[in-house]
Short mmCIF file of C-alpha atoms in Angstrom, two decimals:
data_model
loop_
_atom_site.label_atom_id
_atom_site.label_comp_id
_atom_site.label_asym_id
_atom_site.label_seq_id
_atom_site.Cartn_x
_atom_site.Cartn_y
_atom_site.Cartn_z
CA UNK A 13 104.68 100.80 26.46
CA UNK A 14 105.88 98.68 28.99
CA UNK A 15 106.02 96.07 26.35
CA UNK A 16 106.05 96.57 22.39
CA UNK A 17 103.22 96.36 20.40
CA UNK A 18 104.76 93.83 17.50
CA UNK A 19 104.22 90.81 15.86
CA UNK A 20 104.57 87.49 17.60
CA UNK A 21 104.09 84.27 16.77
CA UNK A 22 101.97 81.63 19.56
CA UNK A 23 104.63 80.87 22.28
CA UNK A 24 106.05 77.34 21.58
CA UNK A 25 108.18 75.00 23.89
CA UNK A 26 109.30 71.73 24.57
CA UNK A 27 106.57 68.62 24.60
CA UNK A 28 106.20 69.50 28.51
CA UNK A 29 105.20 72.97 28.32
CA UNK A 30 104.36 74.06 24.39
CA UNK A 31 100.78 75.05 25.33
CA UNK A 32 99.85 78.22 27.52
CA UNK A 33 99.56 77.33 31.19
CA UNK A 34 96.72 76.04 32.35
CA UNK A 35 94.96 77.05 35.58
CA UNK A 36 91.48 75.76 36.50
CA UNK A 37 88.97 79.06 36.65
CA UNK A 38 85.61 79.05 38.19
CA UNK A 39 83.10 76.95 36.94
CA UNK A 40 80.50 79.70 36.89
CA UNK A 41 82.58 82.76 35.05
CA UNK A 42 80.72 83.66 31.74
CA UNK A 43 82.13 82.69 28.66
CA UNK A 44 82.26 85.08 26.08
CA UNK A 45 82.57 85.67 22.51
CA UNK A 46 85.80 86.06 21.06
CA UNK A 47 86.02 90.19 19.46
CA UNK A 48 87.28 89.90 15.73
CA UNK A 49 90.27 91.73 14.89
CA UNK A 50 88.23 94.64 13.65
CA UNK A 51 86.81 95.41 17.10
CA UNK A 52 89.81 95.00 19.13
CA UNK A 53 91.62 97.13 16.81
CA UNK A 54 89.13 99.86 17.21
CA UNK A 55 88.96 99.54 20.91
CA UNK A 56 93.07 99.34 20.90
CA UNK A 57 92.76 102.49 19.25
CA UNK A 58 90.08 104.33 21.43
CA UNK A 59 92.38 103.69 24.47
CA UNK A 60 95.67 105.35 22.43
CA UNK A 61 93.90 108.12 21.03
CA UNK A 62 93.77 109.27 24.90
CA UNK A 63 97.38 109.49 24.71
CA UNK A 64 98.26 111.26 21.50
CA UNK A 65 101.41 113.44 21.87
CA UNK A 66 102.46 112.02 25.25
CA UNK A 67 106.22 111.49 24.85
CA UNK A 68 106.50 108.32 25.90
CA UNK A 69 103.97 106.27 26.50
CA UNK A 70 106.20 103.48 28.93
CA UNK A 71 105.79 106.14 31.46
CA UNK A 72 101.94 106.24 31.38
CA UNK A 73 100.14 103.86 33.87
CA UNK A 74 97.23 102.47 31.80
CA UNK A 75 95.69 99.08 31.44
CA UNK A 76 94.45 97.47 28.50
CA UNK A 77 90.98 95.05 29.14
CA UNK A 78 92.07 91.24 28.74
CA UNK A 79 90.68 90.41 24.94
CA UNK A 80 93.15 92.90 23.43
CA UNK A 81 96.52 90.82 25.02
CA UNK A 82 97.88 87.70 23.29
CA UNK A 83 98.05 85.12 26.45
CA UNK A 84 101.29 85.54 26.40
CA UNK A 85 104.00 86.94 29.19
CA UNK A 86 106.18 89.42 27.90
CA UNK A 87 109.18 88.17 29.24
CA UNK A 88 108.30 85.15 26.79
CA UNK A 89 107.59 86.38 24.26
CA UNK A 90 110.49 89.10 24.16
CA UNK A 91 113.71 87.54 23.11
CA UNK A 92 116.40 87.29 20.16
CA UNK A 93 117.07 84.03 19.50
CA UNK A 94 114.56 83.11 16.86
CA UNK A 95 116.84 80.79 15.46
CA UNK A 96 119.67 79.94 18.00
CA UNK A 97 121.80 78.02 15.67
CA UNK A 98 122.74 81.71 13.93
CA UNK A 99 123.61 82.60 16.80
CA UNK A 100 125.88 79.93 18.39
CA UNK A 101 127.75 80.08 15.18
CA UNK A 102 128.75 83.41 15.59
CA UNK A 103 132.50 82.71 16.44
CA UNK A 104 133.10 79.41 14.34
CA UNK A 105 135.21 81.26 11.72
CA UNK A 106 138.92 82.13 12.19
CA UNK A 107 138.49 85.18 10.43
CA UNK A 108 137.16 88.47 12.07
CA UNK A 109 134.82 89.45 8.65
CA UNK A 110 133.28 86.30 8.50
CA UNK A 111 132.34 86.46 12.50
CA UNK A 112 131.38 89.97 11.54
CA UNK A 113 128.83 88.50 8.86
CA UNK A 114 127.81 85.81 11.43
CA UNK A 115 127.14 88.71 13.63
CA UNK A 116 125.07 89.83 11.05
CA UNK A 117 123.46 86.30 10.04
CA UNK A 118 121.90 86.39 13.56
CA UNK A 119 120.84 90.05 13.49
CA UNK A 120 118.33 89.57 10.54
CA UNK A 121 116.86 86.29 12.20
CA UNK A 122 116.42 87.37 16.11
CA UNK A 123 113.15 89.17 14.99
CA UNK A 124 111.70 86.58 12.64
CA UNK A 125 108.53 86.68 14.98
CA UNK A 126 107.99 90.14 13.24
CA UNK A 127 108.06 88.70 10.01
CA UNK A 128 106.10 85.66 10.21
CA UNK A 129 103.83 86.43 13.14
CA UNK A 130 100.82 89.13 13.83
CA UNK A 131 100.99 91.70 16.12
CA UNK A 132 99.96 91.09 19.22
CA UNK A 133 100.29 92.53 22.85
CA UNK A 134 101.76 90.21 25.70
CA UNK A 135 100.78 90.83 29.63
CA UNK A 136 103.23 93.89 31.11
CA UNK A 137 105.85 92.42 33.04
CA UNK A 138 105.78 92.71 37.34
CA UNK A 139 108.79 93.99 38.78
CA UNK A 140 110.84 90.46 40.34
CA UNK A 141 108.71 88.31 37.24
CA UNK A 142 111.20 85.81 35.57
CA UNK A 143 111.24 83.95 32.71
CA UNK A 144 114.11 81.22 32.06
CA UNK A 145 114.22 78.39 28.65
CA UNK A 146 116.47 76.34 26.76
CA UNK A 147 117.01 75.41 23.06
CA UNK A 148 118.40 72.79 21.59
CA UNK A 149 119.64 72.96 18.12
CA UNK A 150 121.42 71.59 15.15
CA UNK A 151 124.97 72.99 15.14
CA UNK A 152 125.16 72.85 11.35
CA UNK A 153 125.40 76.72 9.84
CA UNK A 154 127.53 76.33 6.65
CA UNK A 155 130.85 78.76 6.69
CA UNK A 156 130.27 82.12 5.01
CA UNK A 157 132.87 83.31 2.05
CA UNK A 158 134.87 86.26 3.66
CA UNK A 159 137.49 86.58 0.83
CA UNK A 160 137.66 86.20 -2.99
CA UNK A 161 139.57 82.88 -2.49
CA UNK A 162 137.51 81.30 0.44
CA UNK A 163 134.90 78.47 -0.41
CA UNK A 164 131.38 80.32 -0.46
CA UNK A 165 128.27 78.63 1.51
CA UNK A 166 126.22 76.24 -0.65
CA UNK A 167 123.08 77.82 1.37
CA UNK A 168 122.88 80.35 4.04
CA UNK A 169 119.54 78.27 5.92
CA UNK A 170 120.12 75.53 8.18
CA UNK A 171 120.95 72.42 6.81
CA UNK A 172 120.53 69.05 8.57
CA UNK A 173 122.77 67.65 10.94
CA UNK A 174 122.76 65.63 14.06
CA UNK A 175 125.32 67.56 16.40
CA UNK A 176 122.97 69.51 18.92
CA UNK A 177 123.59 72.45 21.13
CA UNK A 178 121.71 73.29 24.27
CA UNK A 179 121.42 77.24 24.67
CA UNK A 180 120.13 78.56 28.74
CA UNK A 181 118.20 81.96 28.61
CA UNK A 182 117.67 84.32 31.59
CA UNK A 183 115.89 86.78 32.18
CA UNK A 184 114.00 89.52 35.28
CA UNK A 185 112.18 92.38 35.22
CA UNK A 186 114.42 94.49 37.47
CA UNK A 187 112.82 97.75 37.07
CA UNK A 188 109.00 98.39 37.01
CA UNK A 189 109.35 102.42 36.87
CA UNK A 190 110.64 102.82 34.58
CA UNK A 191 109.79 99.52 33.18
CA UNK A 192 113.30 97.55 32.32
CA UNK A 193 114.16 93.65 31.97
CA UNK A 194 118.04 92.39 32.08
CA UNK A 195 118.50 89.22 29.78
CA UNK A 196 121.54 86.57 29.89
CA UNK A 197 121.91 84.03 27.07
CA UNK A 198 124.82 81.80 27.49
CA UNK A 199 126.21 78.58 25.08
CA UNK A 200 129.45 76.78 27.24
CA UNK A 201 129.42 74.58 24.90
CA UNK A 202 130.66 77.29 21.87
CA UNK A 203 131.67 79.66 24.33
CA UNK A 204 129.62 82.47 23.17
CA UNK A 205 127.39 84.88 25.52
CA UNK A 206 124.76 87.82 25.12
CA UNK A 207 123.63 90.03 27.44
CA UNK A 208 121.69 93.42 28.37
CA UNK A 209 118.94 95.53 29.29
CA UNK A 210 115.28 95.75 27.41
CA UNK A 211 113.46 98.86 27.62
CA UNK A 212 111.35 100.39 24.99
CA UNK A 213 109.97 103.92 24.57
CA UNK A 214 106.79 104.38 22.54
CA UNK A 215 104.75 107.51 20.86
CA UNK A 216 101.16 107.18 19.76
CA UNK A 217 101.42 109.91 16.65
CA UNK A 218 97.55 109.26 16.10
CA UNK A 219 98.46 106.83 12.97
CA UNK A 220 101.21 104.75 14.47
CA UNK A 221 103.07 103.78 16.93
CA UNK A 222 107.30 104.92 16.59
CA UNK A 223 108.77 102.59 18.97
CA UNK A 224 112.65 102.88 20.05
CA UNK A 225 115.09 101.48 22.43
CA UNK A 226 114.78 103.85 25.89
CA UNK A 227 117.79 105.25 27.67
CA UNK A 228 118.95 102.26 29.37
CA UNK A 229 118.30 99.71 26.49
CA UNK A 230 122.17 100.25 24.69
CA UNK A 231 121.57 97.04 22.55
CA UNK A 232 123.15 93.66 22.54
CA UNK A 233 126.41 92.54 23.39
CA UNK A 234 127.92 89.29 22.48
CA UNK A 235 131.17 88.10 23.55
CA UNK A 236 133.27 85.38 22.45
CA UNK A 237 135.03 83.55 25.15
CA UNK A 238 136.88 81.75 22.47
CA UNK A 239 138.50 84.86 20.67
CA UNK A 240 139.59 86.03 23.66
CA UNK A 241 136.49 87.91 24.62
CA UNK A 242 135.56 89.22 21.43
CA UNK A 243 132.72 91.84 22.26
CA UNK A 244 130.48 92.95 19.41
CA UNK A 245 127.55 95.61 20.13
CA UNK A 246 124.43 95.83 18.09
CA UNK A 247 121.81 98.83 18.56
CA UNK A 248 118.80 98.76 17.85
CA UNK A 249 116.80 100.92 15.28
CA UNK A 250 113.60 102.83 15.52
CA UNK A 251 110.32 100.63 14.77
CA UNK A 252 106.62 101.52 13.36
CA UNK A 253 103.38 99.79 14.04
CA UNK A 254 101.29 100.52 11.48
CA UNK A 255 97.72 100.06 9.90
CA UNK A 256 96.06 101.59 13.09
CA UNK A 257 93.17 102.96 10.74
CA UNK A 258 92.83 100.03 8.89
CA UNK A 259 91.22 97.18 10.58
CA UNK A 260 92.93 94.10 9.73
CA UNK A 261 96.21 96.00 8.12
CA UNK A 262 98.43 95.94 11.01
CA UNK A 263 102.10 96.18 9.96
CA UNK A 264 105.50 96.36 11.59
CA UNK A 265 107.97 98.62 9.46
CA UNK A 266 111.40 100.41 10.22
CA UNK A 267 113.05 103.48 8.74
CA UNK A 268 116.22 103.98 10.49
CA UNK A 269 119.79 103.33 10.72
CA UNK A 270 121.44 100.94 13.47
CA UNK A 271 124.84 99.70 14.19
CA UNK A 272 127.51 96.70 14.72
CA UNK A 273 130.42 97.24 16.62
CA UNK A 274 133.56 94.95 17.62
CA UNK A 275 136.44 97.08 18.65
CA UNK A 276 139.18 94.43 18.88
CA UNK A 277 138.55 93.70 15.58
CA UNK A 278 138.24 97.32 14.67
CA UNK A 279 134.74 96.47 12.49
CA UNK A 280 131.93 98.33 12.39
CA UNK A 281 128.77 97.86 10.45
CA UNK A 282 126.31 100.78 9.36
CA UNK A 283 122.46 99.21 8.43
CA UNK A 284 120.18 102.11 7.18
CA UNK A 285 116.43 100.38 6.59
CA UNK A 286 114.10 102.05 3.97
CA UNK A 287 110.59 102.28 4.32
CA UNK A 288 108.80 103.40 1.43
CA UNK A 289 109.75 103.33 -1.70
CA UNK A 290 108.06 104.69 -5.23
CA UNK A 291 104.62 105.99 -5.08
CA UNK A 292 104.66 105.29 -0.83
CA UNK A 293 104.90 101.16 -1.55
CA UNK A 294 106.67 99.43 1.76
CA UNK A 295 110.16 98.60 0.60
CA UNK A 296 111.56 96.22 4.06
CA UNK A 297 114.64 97.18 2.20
CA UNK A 298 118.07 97.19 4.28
CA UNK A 299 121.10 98.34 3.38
CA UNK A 300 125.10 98.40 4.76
CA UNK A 301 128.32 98.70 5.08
CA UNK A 302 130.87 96.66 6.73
CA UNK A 303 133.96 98.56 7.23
CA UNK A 304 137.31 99.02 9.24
CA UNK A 305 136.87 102.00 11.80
CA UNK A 306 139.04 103.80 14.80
CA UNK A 307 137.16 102.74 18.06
CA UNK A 308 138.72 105.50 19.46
CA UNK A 309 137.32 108.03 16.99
CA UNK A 310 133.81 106.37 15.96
CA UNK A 311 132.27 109.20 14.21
CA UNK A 312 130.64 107.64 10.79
CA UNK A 313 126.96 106.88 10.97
CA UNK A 314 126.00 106.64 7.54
CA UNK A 315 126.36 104.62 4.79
CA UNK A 316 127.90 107.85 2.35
CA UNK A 317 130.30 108.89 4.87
CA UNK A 318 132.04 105.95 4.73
CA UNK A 319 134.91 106.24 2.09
CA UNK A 320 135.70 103.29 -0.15
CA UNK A 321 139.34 102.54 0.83
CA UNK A 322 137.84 101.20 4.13
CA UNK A 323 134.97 99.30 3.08
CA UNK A 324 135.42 95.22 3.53
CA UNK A 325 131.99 94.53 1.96
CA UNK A 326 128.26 95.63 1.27
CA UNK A 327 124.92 94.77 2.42
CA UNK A 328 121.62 94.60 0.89
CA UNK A 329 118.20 92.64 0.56
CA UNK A 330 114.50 92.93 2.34
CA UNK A 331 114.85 92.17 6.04
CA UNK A 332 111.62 90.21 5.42
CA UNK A 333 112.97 87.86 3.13
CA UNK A 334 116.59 87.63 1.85
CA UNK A 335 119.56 89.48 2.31
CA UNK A 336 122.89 89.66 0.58
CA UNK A 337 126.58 90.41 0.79
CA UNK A 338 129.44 91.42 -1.19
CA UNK A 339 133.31 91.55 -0.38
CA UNK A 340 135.14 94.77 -1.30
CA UNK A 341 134.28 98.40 -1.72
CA UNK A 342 132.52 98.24 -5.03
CA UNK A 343 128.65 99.10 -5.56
CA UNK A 344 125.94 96.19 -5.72
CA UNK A 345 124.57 97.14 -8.88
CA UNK A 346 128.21 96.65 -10.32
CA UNK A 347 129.13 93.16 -8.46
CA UNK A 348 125.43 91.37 -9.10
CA UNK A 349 127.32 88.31 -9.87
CA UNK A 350 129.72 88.27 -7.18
CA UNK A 351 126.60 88.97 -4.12
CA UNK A 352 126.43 85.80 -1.67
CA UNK A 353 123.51 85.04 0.29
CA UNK A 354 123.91 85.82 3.95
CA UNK A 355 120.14 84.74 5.35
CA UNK A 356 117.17 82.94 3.44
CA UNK A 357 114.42 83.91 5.70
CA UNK A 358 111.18 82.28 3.73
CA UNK A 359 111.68 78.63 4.87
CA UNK A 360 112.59 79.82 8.78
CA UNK A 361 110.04 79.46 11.13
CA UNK A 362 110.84 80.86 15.16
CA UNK A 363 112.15 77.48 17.23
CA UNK A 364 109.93 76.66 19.94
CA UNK A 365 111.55 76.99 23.25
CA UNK A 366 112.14 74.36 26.35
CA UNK A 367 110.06 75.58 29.25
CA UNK A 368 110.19 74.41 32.49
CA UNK A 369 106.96 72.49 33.37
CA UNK A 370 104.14 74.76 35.26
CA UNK A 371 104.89 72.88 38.12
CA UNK A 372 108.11 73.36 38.88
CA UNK A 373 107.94 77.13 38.21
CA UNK A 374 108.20 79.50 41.01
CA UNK A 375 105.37 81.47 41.90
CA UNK A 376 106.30 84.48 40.19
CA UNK A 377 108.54 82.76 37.22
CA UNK A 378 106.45 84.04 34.04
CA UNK A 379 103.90 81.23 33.27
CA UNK A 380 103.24 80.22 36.79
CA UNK A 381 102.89 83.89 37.39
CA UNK A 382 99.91 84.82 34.74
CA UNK A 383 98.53 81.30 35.20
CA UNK A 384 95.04 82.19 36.15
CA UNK A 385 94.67 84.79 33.47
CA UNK A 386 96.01 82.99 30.61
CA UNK A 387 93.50 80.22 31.42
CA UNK A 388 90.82 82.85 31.39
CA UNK A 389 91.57 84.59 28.02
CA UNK A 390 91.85 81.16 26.71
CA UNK A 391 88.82 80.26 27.64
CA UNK A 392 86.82 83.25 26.36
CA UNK A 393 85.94 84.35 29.97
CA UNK A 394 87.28 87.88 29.51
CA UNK A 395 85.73 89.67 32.00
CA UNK A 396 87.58 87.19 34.40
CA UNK A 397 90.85 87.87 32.61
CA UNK A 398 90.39 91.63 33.23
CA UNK A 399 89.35 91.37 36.95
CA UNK A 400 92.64 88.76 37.67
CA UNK A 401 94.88 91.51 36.00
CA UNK A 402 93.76 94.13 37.57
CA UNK A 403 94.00 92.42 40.80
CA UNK A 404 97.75 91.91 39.52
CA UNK A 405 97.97 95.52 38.95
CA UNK A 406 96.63 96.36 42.31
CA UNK A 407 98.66 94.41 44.78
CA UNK A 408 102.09 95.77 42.39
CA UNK A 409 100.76 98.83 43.60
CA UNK A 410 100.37 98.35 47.24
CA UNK A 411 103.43 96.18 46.96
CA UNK A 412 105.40 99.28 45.39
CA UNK A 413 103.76 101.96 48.14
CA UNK A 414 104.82 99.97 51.19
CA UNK A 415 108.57 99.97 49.43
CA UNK A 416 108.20 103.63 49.17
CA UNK A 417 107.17 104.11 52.56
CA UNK A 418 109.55 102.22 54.36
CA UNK A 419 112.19 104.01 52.09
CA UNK A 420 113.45 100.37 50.74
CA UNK A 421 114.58 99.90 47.49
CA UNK A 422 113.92 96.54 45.34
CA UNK A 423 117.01 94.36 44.27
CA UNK A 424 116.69 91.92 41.40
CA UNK A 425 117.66 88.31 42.18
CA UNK A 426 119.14 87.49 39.47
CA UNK A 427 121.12 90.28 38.36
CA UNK A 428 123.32 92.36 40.43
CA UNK A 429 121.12 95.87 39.48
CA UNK A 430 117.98 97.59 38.14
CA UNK A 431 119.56 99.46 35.54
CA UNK A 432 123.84 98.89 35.65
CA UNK A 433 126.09 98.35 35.00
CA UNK A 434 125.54 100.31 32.08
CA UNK A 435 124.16 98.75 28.75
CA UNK A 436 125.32 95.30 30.18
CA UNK A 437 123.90 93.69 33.27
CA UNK A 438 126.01 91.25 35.57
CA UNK A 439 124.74 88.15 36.86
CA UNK A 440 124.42 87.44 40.86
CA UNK A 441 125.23 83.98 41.99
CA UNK A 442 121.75 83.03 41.97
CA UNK A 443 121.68 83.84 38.24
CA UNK A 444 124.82 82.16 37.67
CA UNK A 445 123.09 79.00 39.62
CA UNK A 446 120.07 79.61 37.57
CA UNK A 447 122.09 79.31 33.96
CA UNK A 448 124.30 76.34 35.24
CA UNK A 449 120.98 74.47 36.24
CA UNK A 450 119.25 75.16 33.34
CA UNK A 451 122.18 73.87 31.33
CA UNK A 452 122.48 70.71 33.33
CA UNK A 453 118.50 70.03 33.04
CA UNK A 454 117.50 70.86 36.67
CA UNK A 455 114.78 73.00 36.68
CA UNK A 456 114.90 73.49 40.62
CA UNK A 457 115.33 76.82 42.59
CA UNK A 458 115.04 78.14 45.91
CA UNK A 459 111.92 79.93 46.71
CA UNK A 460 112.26 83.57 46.81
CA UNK A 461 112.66 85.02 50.16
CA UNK A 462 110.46 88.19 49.04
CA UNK A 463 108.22 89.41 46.01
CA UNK A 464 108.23 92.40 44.78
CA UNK A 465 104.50 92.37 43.09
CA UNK A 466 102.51 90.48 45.51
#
């Protein structure tokens, strides 16, 4: 779909902008009563059922009645940086394992909203819609032991501290067929980066959903401007929603294998999640290796292939709760003693975002953008809701038609292409303008001199 069906926690912000948007609705639109879970579930499922064996369901043009989606924009709600101080302390270490396992530290914590959320399903993003944030955080993650000799981490959670970090976010829907979002997360201050594309491609099996990342959706890439441009690449792996048939059961699982890569360093890291365990009991079991590989002649993709005289250290825990290392090539059953925590994720909750205020949004910058409709959904008037989206929907269309017509094509704003350059989109100057701004805590932009959706 054009956005995942996961779990999600209620969008969160700064004191200016931590509630959904408000926009007044009219006085005389029924309110309604709220469906439980049970019926929207079974009404969710009526409208997938339609849709059983279609490859992907991204390219399907469908839309889904207003009291099934969480008032929430997509481009809000879909980002990594649960907790942002894992991720600005990516390059702190001099040593290229331990950046490896800070790599890692942020990878099991950029989709804590699937852990402590429920699923929900935010508004599909227009083509031209924006979404831009801050965060602020504690710059405080303890050092992780990399060698026998080094001093292990007391904890691998946050710890208090009163050094803070301000972390810009970008990010566009660039490409509405087929659907695709470019994202830019930037730190000056630790001289760290991430960019790339978001696209998702979803089945409907007829008991779950298999969601995985589409053809232009290569993963993440960090660099380290620091370690002289340091670039590490992490896929993603295949995900399930779950608990269709059981109202009240949904679940998000994943039974695959994904990878980190950093060629300068010549580290690679192979994660193979397990799903089920004995007698068909969810595991949220993860497993890896961390090893030295030939960038040139990448060819190991699971864990057994890997032979010992290459591993640097092992990986395993539940994704859903904690997760441990150890250094060298041995086992984990025979090194219990020697395992260090790498991520504690029971006391994390995700950290709320800094949102520009409504009013100094553009008019189609994410919240300003759904406005009308989040006000309706949140005030029961569904029916409202529906009719606004659709109307949405409608004037993409026309929007999209006259583009086709004249033979023009859209160009993002912010970034320099729909879909390139490949895995890794560039910034224009307006998106360069757009990060400096954001860092410097001026929420102003130009107007846009066209729309794409209206």
């Amino acid at each position: 779909m054009a956005e995942s069906s996961a779990n999600s926690l209620a969008p969160a912000s700064a004191a200016t902008s931590n509630e959904p948007s408000r926009a007044s609705t009219p006085a005389n639109a029924p309110v309604e009563k709220a469906p439980d879970e049970g019926s929207k579930l079974k009404t969710f499922l009526g409208v997938l059922r339609r849709f059983i064996g279609v490859s992907d369901l991204a390219t399907v043009r469908f839309s889904l009645p207003a009291q099934l989606l969480e008032p929430t924009p997509n481009l809000e709600y879909w980002n990594y940086l649960d907790r942002p101080e894992t991720f600005i302390s990516i390059g702190d270490s001099d040593e290229p394992l331990a950046r490896m396992l800070g790599t890692l530290r942020f990878w099991f914590t950029k989709d804590l909203k699937y852990v402590k959320g429920k699923p929900c399903k935010p508004y599909n993003s227009t083509l031209g819609e924006f979404f831009r944030c801050t965060w602020e955080v504690e710059d405080t993650q303890p050092q992780l032991k990399h060698s026998p000799n080094s001093k292990p981490s007391s904890s691998a959670s946050s710890v208090v501290g009163d050094k803070r970090v301000k972390i810009t976010y970008l990010t566009e829907q660039t490409s509405h067929h087929p659907p695709v979002s470019a994202f830019y997360i930037d730190c000056p201050e630790k001289g760290i980066s991430a960019r790339g594309f978001d696209q998702l491609s979803a089945k409907f099996t007829g008991t779950n959903i298999r969601v995985v990342a589409g053809a232009h959706n290569l993963g993440i890439f960090i660099t380290l401007k620091h370690r002289d441009n340091e670039e590490y690449q992490l896929t993603h792996p295949a995900a399930y929603l779950g608990g269709l048939l059981r109202a009240g059961s949904l679940s998000v699982s994943v039974a695959d294998s994904c990878f980190v890569t950093c060629a300068k360093t010549k580290i690679k890291v192979i994660l193979e999640y397990l799903e089920e365990g004995w007698l068909g009991r969810t595991q949220n079991k993860v497993l890896g290796v961390i090893f030295r590989y030939d960038p040139n002649n990448d060819t190991k993709t699971k864990i057994k292939d890997v032979p010992d005289k290459d591993v640097l250290g092992r990986i395993e825990g539940s994704w859903q709760t904690k997760v441990y290392y150890t250094l060298g090539s041995q086992p984990f059953a025979k090194t219990p003693k020697n395992r260090n925590l790498l991520i504690d994720l029971d006391p994390l909750f995700v950290v709320p975002k800094n949102i520009p205020p409504i009013e100094e949004q553009l008019p189609n910058e994410s919240r300003k953008f759904w406005e009308g409709v989040t006000n309706a959904i949140v005030n029961k008037q569904y029916s409202l809701a529906t009719t606004l989206k659709q109307e949405i929907e409608d004037k993409q269309r026309k929007k999209a038609a006259e583009r086709k017509e004249t033979g023009k094509e859209w160009q993002p704003r912010f970034f320099t292409a729909s879909v390139t350059p490949v895995g890794r989109p560039d910034l224009t100057k307006d998106g360069e303008e757009a990060l400096k701004r954001l860092y410097e805590g001026n929420n102003a932009l130009e107007p846009n001199k066209e729309y794409a959706a209206f």
